[in-house]
PDB file of C-alpha atoms and ligand atoms in Angstrom:
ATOM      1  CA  UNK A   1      -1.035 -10.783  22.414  1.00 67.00           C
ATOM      2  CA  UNK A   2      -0.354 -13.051  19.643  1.00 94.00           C
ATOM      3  CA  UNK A   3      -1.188 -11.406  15.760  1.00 98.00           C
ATOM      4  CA  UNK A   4      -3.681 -13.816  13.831  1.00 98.00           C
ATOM      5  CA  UNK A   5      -4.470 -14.317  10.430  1.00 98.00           C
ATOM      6  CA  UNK A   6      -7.010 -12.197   9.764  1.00 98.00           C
ATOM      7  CA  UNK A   7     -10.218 -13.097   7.846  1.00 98.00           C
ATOM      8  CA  UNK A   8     -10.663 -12.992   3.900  1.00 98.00           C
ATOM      9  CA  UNK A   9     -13.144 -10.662   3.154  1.00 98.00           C
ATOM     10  CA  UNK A  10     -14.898 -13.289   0.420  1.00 98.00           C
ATOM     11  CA  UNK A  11     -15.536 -16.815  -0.137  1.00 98.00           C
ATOM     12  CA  UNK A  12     -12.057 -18.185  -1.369  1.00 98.00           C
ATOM     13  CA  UNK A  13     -13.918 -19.508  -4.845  1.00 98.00           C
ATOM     14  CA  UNK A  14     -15.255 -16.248  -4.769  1.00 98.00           C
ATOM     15  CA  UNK A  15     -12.534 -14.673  -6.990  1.00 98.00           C
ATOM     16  CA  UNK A  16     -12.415 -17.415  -9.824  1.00 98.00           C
ATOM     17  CA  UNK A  17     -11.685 -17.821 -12.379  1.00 98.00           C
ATOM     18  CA  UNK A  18      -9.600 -15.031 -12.503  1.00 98.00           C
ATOM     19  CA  UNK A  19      -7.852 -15.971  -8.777  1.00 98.00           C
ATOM     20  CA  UNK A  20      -8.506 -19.885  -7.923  1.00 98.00           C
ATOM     21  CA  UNK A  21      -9.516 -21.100  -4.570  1.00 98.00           C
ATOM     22  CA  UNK A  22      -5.974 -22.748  -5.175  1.00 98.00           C
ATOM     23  CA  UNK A  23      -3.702 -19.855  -5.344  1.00 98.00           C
ATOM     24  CA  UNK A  24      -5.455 -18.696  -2.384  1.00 98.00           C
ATOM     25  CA  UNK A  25      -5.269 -21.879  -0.618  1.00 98.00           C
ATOM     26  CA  UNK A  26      -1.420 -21.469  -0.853  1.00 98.00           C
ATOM     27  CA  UNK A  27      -1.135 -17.623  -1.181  1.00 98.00           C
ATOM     28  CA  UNK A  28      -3.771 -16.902   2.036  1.00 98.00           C
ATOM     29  CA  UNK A  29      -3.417 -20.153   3.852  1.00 98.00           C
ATOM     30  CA  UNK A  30       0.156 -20.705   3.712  1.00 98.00           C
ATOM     31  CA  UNK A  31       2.131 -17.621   2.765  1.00 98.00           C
ATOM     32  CA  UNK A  32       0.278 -14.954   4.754  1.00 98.00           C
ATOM     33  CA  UNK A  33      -0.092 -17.595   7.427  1.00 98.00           C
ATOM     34  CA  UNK A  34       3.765 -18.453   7.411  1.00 98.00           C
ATOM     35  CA  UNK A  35       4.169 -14.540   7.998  1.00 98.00           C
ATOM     36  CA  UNK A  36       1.610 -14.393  10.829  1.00 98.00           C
ATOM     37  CA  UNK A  37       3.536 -17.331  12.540  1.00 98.00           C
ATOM     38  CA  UNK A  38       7.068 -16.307  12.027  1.00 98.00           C
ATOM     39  CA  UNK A  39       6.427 -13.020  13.354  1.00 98.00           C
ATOM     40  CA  UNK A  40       4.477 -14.315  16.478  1.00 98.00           C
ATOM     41  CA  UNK A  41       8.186 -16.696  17.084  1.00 98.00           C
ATOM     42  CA  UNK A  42      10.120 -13.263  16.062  1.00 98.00           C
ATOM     43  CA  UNK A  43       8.628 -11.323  18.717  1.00 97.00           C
ATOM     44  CA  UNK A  44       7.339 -13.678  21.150  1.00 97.00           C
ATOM     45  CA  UNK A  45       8.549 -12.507  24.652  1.00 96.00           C
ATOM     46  CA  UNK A  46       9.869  -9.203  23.238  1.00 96.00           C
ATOM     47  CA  UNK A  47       8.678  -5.207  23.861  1.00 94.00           C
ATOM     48  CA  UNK A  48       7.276  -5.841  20.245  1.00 94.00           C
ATOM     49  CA  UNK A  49       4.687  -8.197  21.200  1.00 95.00           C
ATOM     50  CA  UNK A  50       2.602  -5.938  22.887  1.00 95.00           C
ATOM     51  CA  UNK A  51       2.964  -3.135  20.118  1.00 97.00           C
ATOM     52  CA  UNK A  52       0.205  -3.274  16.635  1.00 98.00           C
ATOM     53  CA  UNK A  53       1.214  -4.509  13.919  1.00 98.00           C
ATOM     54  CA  UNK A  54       1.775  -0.764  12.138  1.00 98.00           C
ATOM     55  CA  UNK A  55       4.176   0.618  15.036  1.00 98.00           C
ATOM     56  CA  UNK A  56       6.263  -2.691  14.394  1.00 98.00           C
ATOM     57  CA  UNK A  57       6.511  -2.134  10.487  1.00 98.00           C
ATOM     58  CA  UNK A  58       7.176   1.819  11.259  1.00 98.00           C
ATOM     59  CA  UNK A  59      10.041   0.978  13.817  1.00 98.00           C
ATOM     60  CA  UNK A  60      11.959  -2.190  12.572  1.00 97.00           C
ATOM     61  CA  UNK A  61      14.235  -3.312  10.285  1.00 97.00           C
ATOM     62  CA  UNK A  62      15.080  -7.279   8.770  1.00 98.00           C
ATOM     63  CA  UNK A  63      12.918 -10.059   9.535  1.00 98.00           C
ATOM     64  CA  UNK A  64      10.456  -8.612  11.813  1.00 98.00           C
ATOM     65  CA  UNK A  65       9.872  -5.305   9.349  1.00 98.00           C
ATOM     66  CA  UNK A  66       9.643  -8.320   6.524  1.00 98.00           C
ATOM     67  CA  UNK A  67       6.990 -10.536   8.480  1.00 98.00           C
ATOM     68  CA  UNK A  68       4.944  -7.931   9.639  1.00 98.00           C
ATOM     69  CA  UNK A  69       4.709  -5.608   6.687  1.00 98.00           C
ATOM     70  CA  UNK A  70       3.708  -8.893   4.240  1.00 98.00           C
ATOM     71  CA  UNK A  71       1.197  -9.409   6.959  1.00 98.00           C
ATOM     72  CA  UNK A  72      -0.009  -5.560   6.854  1.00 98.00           C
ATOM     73  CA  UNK A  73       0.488  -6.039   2.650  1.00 99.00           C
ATOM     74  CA  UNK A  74      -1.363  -9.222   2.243  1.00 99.00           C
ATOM     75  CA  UNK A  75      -4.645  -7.980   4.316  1.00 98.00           C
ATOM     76  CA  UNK A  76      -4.581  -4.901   2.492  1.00 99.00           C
ATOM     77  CA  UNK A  77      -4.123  -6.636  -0.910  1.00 99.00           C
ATOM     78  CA  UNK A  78      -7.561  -9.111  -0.226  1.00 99.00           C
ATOM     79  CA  UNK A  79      -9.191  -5.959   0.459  1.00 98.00           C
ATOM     80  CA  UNK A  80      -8.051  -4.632  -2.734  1.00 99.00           C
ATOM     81  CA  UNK A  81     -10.337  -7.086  -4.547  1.00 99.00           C
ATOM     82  CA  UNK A  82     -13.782  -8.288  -4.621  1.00 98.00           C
ATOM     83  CA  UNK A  83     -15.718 -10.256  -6.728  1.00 98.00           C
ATOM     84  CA  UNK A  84     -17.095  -8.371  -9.895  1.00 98.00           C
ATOM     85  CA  UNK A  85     -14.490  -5.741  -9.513  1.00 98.00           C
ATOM     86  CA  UNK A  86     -12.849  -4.189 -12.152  1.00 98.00           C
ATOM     87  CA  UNK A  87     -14.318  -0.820 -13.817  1.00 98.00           C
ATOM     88  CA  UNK A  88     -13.560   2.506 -12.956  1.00 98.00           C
ATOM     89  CA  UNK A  89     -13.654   4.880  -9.373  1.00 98.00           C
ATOM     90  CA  UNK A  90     -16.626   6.630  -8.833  1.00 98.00           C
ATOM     91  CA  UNK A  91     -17.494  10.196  -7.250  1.00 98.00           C
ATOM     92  CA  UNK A  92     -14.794  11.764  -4.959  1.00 98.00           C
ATOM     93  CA  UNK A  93     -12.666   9.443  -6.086  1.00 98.00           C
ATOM     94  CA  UNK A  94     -12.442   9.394  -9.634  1.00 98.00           C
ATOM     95  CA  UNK A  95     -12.417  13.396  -9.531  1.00 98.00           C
ATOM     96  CA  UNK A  96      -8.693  13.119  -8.078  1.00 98.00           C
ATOM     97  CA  UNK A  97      -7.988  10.517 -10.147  1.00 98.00           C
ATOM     98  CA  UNK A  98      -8.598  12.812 -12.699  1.00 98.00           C
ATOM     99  CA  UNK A  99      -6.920  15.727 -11.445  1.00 98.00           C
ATOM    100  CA  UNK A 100      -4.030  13.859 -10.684  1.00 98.00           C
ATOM    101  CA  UNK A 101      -3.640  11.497 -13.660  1.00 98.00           C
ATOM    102  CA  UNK A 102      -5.687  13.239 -16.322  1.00 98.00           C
ATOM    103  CA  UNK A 103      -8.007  10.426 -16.439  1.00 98.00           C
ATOM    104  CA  UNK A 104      -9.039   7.270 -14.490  1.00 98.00           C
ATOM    105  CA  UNK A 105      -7.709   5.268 -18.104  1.00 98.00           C
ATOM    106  CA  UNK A 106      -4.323   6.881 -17.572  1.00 98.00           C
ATOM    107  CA  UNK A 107      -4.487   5.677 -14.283  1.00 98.00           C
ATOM    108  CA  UNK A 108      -5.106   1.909 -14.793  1.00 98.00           C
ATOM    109  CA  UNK A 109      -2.588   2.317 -17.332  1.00 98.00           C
ATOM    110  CA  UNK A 110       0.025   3.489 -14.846  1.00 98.00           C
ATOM    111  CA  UNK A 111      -1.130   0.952 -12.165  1.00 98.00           C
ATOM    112  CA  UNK A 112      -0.591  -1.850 -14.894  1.00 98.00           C
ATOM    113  CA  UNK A 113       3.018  -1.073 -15.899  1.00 98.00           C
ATOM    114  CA  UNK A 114       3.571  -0.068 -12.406  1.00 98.00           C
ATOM    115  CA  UNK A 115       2.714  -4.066 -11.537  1.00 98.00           C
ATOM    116  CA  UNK A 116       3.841  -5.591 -14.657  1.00 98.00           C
ATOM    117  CA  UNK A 117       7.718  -3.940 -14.689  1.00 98.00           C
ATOM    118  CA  UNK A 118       8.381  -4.018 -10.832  1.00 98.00           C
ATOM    119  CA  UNK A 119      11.935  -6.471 -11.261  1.00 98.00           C
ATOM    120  CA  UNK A 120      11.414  -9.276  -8.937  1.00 98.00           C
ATOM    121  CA  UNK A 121       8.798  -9.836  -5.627  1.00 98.00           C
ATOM    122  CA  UNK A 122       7.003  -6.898  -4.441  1.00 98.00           C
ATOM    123  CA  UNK A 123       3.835  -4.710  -4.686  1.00 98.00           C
ATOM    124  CA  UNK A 124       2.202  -1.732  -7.162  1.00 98.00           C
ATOM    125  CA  UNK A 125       0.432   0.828  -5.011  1.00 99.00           C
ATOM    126  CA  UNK A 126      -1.697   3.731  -5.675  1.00 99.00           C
ATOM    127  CA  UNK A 127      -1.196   5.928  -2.834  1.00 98.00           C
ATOM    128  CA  UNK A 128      -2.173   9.406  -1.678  1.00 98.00           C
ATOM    129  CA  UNK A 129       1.327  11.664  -0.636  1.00 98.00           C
ATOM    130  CA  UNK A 130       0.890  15.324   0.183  1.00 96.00           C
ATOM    131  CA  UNK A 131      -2.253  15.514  -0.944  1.00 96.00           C
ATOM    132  CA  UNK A 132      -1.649  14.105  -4.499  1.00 98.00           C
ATOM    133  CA  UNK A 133      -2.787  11.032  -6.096  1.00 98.00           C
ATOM    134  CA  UNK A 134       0.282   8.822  -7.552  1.00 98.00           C
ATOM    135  CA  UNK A 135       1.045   5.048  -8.572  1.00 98.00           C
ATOM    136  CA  UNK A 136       4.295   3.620  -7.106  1.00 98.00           C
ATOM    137  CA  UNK A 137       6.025  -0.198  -6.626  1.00 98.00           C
ATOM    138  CA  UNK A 138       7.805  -1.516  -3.971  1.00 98.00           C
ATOM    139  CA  UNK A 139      10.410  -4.349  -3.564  1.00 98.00           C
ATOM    140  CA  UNK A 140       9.867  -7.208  -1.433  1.00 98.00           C
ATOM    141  CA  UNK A 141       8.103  -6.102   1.750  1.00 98.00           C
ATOM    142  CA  UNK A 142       8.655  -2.722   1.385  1.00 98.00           C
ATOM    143  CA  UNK A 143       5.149  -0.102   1.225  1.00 98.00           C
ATOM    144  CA  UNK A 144       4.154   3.121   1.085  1.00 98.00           C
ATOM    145  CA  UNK A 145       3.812   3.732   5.101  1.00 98.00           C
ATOM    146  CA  UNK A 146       7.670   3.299   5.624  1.00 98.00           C
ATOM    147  CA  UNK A 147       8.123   6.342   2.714  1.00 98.00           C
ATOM    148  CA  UNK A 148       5.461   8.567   4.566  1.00 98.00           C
ATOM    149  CA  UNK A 149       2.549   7.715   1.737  1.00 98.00           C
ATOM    150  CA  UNK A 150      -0.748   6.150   2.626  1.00 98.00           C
ATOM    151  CA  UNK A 151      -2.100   3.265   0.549  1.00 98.00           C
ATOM    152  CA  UNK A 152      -5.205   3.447  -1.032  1.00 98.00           C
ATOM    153  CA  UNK A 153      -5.124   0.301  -3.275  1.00 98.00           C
ATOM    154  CA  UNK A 154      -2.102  -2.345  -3.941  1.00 99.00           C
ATOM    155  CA  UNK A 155      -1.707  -5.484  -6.394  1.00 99.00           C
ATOM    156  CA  UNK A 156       0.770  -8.200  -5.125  1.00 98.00           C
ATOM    157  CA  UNK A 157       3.276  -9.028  -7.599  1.00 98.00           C
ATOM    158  CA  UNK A 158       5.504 -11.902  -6.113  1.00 98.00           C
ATOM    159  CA  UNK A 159       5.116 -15.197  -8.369  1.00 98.00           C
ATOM    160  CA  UNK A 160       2.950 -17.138  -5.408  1.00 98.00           C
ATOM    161  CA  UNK A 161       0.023 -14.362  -6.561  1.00 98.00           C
ATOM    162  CA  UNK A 162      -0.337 -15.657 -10.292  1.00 98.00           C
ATOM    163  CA  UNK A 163       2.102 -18.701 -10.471  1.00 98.00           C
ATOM    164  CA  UNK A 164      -0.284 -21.129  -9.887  1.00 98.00           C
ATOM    165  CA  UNK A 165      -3.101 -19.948 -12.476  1.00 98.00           C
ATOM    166  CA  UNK A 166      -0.860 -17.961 -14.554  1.00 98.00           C
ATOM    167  CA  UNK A 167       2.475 -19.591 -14.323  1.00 98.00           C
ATOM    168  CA  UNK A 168       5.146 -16.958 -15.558  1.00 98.00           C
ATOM    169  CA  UNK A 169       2.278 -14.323 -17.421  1.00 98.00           C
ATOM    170  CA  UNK A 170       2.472 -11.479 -15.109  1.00 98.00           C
ATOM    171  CA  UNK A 171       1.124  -9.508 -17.823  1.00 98.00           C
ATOM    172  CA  UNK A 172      -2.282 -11.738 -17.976  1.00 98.00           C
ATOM    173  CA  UNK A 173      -2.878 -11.909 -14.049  1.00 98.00           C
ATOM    174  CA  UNK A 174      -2.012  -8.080 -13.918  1.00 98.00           C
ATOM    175  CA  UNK A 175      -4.905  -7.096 -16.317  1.00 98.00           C
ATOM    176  CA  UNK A 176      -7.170  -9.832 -14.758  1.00 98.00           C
ATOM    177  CA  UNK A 177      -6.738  -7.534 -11.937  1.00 98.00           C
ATOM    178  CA  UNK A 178      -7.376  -4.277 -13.345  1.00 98.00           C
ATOM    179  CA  UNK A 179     -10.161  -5.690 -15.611  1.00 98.00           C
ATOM    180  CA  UNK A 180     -12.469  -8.113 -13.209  1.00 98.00           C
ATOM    181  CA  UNK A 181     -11.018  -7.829  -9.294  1.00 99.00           C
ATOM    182  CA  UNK A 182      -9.787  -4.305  -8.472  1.00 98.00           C
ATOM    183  CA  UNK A 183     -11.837  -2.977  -5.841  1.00 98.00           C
ATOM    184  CA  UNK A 184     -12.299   0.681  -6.305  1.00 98.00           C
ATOM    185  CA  UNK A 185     -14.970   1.121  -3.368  1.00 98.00           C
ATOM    186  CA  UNK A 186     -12.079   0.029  -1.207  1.00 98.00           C
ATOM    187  CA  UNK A 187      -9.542   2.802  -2.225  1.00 98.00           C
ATOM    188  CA  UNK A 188     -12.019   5.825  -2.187  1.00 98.00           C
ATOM    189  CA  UNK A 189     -12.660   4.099   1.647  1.00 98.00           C
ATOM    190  CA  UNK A 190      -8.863   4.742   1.924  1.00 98.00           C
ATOM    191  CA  UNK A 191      -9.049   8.495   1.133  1.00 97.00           C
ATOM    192  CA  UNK A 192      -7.766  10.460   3.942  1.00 78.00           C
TER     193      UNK A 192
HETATM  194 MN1   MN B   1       1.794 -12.508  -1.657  1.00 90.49          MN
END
């Protein structure tokens, strides 16, 4: 069965002015598309094809691990925003955040220079591994499933994500992010 390009979970103005229908034109229509398609020619005819989407990231390597996990990263990231995000967790939540970061600021504050220092394409994650709370980044397609972590929350970094609203100011599309998009209800969902 062929993977698809799964839905976004808002309108694609919905995020603007802080993400444009634009960027998302090219970041959701094209680039997550482009990965949906060059996996389905990757594996078309192949055991993989049959497999999910998460067995294929956990059990290849090269372009098929790279096409799959930026489709896995991508549909993760939408979900990582919402309109009138921003703020802090709430409940269950922000009391591990706490214990685990000392408080939710310290946390945005990790998860910022987590996103704005990662050197080149990739991803800042907060992610739950052995039972603690912690902010990492990843390179490329790399995330926190392939390092036995699970993701709670991610921000895409690669230049496609703020180039065309931002142009080179990670720094400003990173604390648009934090401040107006981040979608905390999502991550406490992700809590295992
Ligand atoms: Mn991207």
């Amino acid at each position: 069965m062929a993977f698809t390009l799964p839905e976004l979970p808002w309108a694609k103005d919905a995020l603007a002015p802080h993400i444009s229908a634009e960027t998302l034109d090219f970041h959701y229509g094209k680039h997550h598309q482009a990965y949906v398609t060059n996996l389905n020619k990757l594996v078309e005819g192949k055991p993989e094809a049959d497999k999910t989407l998460e067995q294929i990231i956990l059990a290849s390597e090269g372009g098929v691990f790279n096409n799959a996990a930026q489709i896995w990263n991508h549909t993760f990231y939408w979900r990582s925003m919402k309109p009138g995000g921003g703020g802090k967790p709430t409940g269950k939540l922000l009391e591990l955040v706490t214990r685990d970061f000392g408080s939710a600021d310290t946390l945005l504050q990790q998860l910022g220079e987590a996103a704005k220092t990662q050197f080149g394409s990739g991803w800042a994650w907060l992610v739950e591994e052995g039972g603690k709370l912690k902010v990492t980044k990843t390179s490329n397609a790399d995330l926190p499933m392939k390092h036995g972590q699970k993701a709670l929350l991610t921000c895409d970094v690669w230049e496609h994500a703020y180039y065309i609203d931002y142009r080179n100011a990670r720094p400003s599309y990173v604390d648009a992010y934090l401040q107006h998009l981040v979608n905390w209800d999502f991550a406490a969902k992700n809590l295992g």
